[in-house]
Short mmCIF file of C-alpha atoms in Angstrom, two decimals:
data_model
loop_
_atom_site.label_atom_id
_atom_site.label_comp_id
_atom_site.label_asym_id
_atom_site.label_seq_id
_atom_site.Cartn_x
_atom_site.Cartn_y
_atom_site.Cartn_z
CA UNK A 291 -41.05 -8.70 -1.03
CA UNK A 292 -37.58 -9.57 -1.56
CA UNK A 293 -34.94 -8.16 0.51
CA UNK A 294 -31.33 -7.23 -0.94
CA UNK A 295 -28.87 -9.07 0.60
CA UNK A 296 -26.23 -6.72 2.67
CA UNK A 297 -23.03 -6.34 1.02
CA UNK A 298 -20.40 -8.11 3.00
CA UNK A 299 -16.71 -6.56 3.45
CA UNK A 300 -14.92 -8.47 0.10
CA UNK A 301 -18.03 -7.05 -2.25
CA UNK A 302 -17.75 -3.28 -0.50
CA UNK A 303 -14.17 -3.23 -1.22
CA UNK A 304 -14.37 -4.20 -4.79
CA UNK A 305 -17.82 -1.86 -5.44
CA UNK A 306 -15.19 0.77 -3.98
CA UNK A 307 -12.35 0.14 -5.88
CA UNK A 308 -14.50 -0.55 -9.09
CA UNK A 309 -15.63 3.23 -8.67
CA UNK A 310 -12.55 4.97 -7.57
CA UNK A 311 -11.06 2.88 -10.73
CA UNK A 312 -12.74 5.07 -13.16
CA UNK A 313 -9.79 7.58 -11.97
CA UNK A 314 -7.12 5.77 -13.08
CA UNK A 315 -8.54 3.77 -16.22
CA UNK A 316 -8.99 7.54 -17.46
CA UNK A 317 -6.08 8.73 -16.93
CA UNK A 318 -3.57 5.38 -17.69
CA UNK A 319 -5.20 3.98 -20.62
CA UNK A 320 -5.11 7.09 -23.01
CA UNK A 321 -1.03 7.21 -22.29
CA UNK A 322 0.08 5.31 -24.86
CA UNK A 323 -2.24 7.29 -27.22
CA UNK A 324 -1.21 11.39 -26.61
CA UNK A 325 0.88 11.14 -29.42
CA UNK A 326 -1.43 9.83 -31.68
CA UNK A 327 -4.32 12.11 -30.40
CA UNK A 328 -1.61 15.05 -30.50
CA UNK A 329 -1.17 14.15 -34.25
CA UNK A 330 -5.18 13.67 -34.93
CA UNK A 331 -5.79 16.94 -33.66
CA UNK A 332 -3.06 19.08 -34.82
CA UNK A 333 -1.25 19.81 -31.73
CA UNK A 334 2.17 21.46 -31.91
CA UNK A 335 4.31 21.50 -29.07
CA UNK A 336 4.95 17.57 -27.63
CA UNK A 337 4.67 18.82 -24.10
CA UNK A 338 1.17 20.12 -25.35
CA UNK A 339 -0.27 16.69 -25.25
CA UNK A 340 0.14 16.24 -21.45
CA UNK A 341 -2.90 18.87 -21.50
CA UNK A 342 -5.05 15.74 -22.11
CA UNK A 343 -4.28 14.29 -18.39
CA UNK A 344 -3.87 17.77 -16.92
CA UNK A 345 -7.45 18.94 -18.25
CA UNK A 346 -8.96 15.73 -16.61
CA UNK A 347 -6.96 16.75 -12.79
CA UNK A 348 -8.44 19.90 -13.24
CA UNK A 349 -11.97 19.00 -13.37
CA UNK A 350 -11.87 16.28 -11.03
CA UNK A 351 -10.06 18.81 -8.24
CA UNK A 352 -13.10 21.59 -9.12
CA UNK A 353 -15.58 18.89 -8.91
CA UNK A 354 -14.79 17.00 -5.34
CA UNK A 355 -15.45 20.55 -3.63
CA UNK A 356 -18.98 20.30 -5.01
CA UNK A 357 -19.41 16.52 -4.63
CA UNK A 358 -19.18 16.53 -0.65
CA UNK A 359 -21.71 18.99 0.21
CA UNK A 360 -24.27 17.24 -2.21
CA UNK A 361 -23.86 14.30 -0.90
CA UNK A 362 -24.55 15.31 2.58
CA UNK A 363 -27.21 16.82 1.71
CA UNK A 364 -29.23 14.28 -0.37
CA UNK A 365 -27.47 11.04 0.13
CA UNK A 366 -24.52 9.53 -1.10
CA UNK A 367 -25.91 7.69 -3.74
CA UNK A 368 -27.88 10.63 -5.81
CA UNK A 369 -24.51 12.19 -6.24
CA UNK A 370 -22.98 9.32 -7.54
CA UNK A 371 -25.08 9.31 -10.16
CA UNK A 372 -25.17 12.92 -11.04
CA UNK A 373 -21.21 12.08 -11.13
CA UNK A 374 -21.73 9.30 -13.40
CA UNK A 375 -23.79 11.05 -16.04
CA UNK A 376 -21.47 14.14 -16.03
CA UNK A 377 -18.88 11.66 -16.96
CA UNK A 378 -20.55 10.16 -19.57
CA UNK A 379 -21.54 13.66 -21.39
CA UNK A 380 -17.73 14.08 -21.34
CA UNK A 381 -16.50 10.67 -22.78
CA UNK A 382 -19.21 11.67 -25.73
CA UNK A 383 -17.55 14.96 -25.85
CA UNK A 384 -13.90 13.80 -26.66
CA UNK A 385 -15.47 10.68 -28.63
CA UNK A 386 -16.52 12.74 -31.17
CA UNK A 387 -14.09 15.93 -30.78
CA UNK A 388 -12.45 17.40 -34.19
CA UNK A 389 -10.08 19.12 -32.47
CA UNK A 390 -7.76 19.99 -29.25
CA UNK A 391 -9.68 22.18 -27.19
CA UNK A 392 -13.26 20.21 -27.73
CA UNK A 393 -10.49 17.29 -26.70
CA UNK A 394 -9.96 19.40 -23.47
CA UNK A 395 -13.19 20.55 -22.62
CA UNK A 396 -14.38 16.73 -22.98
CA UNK A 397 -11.18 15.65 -20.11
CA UNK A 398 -12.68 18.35 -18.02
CA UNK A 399 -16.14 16.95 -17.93
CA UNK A 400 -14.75 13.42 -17.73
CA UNK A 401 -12.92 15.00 -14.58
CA UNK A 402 -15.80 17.07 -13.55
CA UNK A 403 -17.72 13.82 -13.56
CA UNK A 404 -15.43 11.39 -12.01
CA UNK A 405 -15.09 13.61 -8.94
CA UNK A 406 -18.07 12.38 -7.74
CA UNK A 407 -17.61 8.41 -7.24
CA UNK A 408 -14.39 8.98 -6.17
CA UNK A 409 -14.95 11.82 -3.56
CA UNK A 410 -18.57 9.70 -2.31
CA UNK A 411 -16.27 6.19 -2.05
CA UNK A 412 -13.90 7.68 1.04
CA UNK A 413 -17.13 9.49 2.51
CA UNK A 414 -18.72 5.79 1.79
CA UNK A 415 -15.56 4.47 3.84
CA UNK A 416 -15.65 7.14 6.62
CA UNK A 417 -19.20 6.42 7.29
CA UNK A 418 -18.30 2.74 7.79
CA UNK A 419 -15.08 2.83 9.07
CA UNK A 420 -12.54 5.66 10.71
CA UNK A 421 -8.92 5.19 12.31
CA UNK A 422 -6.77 2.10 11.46
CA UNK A 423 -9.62 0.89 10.09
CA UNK A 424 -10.65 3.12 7.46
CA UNK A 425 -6.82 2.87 6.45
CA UNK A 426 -6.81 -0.83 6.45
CA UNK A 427 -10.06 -0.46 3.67
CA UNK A 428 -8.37 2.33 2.15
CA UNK A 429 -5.35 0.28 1.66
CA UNK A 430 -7.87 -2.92 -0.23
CA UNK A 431 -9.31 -0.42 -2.03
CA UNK A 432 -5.76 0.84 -3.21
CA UNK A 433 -4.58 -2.43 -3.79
CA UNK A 434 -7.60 -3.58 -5.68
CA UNK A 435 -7.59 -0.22 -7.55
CA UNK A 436 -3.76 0.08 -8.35
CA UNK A 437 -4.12 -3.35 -10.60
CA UNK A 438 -5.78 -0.96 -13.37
CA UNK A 439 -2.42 1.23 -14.14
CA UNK A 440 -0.66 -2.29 -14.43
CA UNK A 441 -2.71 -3.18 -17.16
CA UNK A 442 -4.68 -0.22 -18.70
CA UNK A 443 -1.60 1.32 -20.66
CA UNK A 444 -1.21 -2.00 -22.39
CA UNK A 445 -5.42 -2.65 -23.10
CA UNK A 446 -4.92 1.01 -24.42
CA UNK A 447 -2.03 -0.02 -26.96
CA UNK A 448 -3.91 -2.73 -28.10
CA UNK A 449 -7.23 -0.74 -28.91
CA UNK A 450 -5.04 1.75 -30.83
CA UNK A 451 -4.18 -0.86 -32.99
CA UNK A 452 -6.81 -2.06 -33.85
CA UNK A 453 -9.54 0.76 -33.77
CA UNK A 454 -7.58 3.76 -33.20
CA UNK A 455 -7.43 6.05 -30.14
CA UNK A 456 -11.31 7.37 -30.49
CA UNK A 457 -12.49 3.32 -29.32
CA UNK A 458 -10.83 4.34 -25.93
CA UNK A 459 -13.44 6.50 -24.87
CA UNK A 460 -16.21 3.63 -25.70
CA UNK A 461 -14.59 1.98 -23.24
CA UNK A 462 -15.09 4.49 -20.82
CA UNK A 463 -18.40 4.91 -21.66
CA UNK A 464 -19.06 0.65 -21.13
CA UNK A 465 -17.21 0.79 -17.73
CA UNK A 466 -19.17 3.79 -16.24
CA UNK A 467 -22.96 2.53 -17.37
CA UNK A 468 -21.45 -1.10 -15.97
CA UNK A 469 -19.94 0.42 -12.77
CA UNK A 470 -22.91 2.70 -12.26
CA UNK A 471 -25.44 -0.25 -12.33
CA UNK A 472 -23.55 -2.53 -9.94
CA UNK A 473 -23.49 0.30 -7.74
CA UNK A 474 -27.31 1.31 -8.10
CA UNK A 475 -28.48 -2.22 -7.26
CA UNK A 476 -26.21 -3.27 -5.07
CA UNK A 477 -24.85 0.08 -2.72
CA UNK A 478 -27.30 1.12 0.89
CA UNK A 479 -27.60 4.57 0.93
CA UNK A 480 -24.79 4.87 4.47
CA UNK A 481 -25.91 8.40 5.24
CA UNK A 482 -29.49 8.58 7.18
CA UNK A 483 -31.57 11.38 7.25
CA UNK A 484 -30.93 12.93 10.41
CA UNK A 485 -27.35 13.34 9.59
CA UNK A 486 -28.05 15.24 6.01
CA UNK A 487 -26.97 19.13 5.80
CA UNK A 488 -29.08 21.25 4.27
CA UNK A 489 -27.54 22.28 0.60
CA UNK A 490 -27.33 26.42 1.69
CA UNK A 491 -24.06 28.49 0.84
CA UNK A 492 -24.27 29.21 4.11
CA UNK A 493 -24.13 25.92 5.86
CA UNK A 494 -21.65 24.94 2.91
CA UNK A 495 -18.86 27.62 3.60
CA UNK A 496 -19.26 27.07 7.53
CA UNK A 497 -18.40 23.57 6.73
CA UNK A 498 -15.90 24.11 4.62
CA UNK A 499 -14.25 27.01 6.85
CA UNK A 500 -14.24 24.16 9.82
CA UNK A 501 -12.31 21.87 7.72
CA UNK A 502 -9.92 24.43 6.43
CA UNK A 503 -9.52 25.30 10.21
CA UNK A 504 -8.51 22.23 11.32
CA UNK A 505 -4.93 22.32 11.62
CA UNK A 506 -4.08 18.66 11.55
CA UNK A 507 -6.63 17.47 9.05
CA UNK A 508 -5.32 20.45 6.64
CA UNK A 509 -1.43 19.80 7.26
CA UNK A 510 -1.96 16.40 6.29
CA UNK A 511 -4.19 17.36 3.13
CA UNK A 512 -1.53 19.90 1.83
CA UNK A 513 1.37 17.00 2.34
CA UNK A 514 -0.91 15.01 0.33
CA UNK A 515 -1.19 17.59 -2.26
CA UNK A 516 2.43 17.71 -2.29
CA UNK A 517 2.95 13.89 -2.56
CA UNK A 518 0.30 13.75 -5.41
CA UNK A 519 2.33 16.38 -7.17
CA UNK A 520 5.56 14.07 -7.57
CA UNK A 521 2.66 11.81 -8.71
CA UNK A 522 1.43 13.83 -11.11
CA UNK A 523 4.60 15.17 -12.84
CA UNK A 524 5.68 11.60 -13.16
CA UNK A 525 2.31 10.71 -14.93
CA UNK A 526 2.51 13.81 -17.22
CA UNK A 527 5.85 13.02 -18.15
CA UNK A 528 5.87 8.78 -18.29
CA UNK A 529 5.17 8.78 -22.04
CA UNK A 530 8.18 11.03 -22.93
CA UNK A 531 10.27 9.51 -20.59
CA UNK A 532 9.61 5.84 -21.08
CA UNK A 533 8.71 4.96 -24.75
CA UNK A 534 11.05 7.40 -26.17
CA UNK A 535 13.72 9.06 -23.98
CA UNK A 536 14.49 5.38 -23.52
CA UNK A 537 13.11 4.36 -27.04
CA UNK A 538 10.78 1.19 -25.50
CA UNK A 539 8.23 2.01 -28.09
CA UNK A 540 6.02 -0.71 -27.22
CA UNK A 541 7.29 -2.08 -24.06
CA UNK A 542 6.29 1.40 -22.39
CA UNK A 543 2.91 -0.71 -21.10
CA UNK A 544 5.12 -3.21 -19.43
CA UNK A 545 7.59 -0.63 -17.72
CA UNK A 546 4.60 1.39 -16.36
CA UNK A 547 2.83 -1.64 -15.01
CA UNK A 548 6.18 -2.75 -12.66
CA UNK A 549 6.14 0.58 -11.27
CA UNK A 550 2.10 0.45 -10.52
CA UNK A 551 2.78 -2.83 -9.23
CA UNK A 552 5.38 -1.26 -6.43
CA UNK A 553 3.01 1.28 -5.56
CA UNK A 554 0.08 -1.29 -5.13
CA UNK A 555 2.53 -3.63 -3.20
CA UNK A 556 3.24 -0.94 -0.55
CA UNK A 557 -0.96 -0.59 -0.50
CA UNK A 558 -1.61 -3.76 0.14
CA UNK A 559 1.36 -4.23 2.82
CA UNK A 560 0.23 -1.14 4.56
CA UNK A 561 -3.13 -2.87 5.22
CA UNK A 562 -0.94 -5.02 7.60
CA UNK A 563 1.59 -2.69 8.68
CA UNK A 564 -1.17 0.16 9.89
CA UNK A 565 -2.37 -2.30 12.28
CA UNK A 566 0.74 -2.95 13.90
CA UNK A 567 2.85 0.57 13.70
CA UNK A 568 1.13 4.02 13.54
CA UNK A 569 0.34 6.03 10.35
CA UNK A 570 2.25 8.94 11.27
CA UNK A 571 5.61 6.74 11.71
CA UNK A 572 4.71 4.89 8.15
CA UNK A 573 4.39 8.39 6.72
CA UNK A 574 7.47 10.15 8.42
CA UNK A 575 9.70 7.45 7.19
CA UNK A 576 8.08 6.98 3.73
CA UNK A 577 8.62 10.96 2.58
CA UNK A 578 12.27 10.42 4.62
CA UNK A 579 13.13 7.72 1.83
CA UNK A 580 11.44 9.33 -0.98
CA UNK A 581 13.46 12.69 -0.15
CA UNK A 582 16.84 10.94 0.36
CA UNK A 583 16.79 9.14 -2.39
CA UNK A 584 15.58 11.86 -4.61
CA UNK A 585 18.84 13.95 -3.65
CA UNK A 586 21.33 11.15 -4.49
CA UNK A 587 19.75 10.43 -7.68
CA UNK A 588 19.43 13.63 -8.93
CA UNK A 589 23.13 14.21 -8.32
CA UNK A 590 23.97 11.14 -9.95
CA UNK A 591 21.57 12.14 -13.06
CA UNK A 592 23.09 15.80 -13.19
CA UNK A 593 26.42 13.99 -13.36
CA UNK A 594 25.04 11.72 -15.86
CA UNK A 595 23.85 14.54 -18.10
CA UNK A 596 20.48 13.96 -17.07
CA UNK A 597 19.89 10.34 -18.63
CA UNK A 598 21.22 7.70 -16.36
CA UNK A 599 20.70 4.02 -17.45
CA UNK A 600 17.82 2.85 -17.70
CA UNK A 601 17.79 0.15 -14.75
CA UNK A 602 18.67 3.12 -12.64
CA UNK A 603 15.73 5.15 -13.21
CA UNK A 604 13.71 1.92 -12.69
CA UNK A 605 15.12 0.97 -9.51
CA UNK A 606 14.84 4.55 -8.31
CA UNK A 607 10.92 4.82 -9.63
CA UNK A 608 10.29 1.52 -7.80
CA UNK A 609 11.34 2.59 -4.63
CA UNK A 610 10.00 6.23 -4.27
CA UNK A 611 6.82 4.52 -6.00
CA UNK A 612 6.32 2.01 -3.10
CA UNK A 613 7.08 4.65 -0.49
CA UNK A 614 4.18 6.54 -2.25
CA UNK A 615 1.96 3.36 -1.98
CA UNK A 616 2.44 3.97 2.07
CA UNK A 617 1.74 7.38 1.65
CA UNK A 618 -1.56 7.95 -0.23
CA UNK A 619 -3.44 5.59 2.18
CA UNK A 620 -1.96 6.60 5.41
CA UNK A 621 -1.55 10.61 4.64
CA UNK A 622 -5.44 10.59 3.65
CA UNK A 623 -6.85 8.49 6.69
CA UNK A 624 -5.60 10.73 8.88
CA UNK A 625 -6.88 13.57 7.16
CA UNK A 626 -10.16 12.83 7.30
CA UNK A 627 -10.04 10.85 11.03
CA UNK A 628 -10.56 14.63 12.68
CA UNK A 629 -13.85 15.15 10.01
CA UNK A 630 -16.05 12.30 10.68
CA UNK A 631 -18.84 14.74 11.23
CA UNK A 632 -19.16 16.28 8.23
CA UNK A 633 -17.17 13.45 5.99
CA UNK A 634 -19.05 14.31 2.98
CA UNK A 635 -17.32 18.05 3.03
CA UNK A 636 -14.45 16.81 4.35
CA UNK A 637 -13.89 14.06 1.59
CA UNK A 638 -14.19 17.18 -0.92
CA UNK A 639 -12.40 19.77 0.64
CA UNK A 640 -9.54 17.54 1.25
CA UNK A 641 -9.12 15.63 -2.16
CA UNK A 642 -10.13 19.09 -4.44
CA UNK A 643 -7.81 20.69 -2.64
CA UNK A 644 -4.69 17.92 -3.16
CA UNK A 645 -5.78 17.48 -6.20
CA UNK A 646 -5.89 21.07 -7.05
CA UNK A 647 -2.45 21.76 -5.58
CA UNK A 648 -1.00 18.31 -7.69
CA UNK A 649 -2.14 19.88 -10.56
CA UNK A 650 -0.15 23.30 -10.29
CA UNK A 651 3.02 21.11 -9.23
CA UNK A 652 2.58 17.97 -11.63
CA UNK A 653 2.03 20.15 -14.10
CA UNK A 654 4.86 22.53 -13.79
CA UNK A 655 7.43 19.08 -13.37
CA UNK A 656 5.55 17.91 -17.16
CA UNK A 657 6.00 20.90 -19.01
CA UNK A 658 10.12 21.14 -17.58
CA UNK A 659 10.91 18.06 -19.71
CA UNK A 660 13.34 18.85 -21.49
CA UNK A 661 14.52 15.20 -22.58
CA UNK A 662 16.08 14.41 -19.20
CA UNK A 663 15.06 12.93 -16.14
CA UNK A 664 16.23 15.96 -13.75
CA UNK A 665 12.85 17.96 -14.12
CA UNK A 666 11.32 14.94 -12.39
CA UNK A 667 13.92 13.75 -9.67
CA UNK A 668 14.23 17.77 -8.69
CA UNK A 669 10.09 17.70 -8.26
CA UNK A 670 10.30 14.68 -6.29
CA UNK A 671 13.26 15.92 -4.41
CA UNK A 672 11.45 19.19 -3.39
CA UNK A 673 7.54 17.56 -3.27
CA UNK A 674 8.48 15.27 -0.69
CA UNK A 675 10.60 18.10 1.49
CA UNK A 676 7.76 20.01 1.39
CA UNK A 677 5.34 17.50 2.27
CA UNK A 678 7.48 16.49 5.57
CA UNK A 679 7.36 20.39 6.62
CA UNK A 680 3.10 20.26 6.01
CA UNK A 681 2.59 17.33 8.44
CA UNK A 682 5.01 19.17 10.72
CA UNK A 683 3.23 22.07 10.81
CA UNK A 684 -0.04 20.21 11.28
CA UNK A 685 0.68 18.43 13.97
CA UNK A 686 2.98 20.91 15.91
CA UNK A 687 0.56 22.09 19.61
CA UNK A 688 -1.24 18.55 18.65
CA UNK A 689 -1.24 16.59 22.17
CA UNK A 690 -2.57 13.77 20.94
CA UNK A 691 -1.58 12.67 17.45
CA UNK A 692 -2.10 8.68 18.55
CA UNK A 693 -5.47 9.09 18.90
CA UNK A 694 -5.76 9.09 14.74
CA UNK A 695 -4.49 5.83 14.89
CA UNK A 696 -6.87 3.82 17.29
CA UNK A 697 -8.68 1.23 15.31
CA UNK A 698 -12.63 1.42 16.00
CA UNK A 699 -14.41 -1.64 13.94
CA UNK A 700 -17.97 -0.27 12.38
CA UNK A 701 -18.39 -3.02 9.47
#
């Protein structure tokens, strides 16, 4: 009978990335085409069309809370799949949608759907890896998976000229089936059957009340939430801001990719730096830099009448976009280091509920734009405050924060 050959570290991390990938290919691809798709479906208001990324948060941040417990209780694989297909249903949905809210409802299914490989990939990592460790895979992962926004905006410009925004979500559909397959041939089930929770309510809430109780994993899950947030308002409002507050028109897909390249530069230094200084010290001074430079930008903007040059807004995006790199890594390996036991549930309850929380603040940052850049220096400004006081409050009465960041090898 032949025997699969194991995967070794360089395929994992790619099978990872390829999965958590479907994120961001959803999301970065279609940006160049919400005014078109705005215009195709009768849609009003400008802001309106940042719905179309909003719709997508919102089911993926419902869907991670139901991802976890499924997978630890039938395996990690099964709910991939039941991710997969969910996603597929909604890339069919806004295929063929005739107008804005069958648009919508198809994001949310898309998001609904997507939840799943992405939620299963860190409880993949977790059951591999935890520590420095799990952030050094995290940070491939990142790196590998942070190439996508550098070129999906511009493969989504393209397709929209030739076959018009509806071809995107063909796309989507090719990637998943391809994705899915890899995975289904190639992925071990990592979670045996002894260490499978029952599905119950019962088991599920006493799961998810142990994670919510958990001071330090929580304080670092709401300063991700906060982090994502800036994240989030910046992709809701990229379109307006690039290709025509500054008019770049086409050269939009070239300005987004330098600032995804910063942010996956920072991911793939941190897989260095994590072994060498601790998380907590990478995140402290990360959301440090973020805030400070946040506050003397956004006086310089106000001053500026909200539309400084155009280098300056690039050179501050690159450098809150690399400290953000750091962050997402490093804020969500500790987060899950205290959960290892139930890293199924505590991969959902942490990402639905940053994602959930990004959503409310990204979304409230998108629909300020008012044709200036101070709706989104302010959010950043305040996000990253905010975040410094959650991982305070998380780890104040902690005695032994350094033990998140001892490396324990498990590949």
């Amino acid at each position: 009978m032949h025997t699969r050959a194991p995967l070794v570290l360089s395929e994992f991390v790619a099978l990872m990335a390829a999965l958590t990938a479907l994120v961001a290919v959803s999301i970065d691809m279609i940006l160049p085409a919400l005014p078109a798709i705005g215009t195709s479906l009768g849609v009003k208001h400008p802001n309106d069309n940042q719905l179309v990324i909003a719709f997508l948060f919102l089911g993926f941040g419902l869907g991670q809370m139901f991802y976890g417990p499924l997978s630890d209780s039938t395996g990690r694989k099964p709910a991939v799949y039941f991710g997969l297909g969910c996603y597929l249903g909604g890339c069919l949905l806004a295929l063929f949608s005739s107008n804005f809210p069958m648009m919508l409802a198809g994001r949310f299914f898309q998001g609904l759907g997507v939840a799943g490989p992405r939620t299963i990939t860190i409880a993949l990592v977790r059951d591999k890896f935890e520590g420095r460790d799990m952030a050094r895979v995290m940070s491939f992962v990142m790196t590998i998976f942070i190439l996508v926004p550098v070129i999906a905006p511009s493969l989504g410009q393209v397709v929209i000229a030739l076959w018009g925004w509806r071809m995107i979500f063909g796309i989507y559909l090719t990637m998943a089936l391809a994705v899915g397959t890899w995975f289904a041939l190639r992925q071990e089930e990592t979670l045996k059957d002894e260490r499978r929770i029952p599905f119950t309510l019962a088991r599920m809430t006493a799961a998810i009340h142990g994670v919510v109780t958990t001071r330090l994993a929580l304080g670092y899950t709401v300063a991700t939430g906060f982090v994502f947030g800036a994240f989030m308002g910046w992709l809701n409002s990229a379109q307006q801001i690039l290709q025509e507050q500054y008019n770049l028109g086409t050269r939009f897909p070239l300005y987004f990719a330098m600032l995804a390249i910063s942010v996956g530069a920072a991911s793939f230094l941190n897989a260095s730096l994590v072994m060498r200084h601790s998380m907590r010290l990478l995140s402290t001074r990360s959301l440090t830099t973020v805030w400070g430079a946040s506050v003397c930008f956004l006086g310089i903007s106000f001053f500026l009448g909200g539309h400084p040059p155009l280098w300056a807004v690039m050179a501050y995006l690159l450098l809150s976009f690399f400290c953000i790199g750091l962050l997402f890594s490093n804020l969500n390996a500790m987060a899950m280091q205290p959960l290892g036991h139930v890293a199924g549930t505590g991969a959902a309850v942490v990402g639905a509920l940053a994602t959930l929380m990004s959503l409310v603040f990204g979304t409230a940052i998108g629909q300020s734009y008012d044709g200036t850049v101070l709706p989104l220096v302010a959010g950043f400004a305040l996000l990253s405050a905010f975040a410094r006081v959650a991982m305070w409050w998380g780890e104040a009465g902690e005695t032994s924060i350094a033990a998140a960041d001892v490396a324990h090898p498990h590949y």
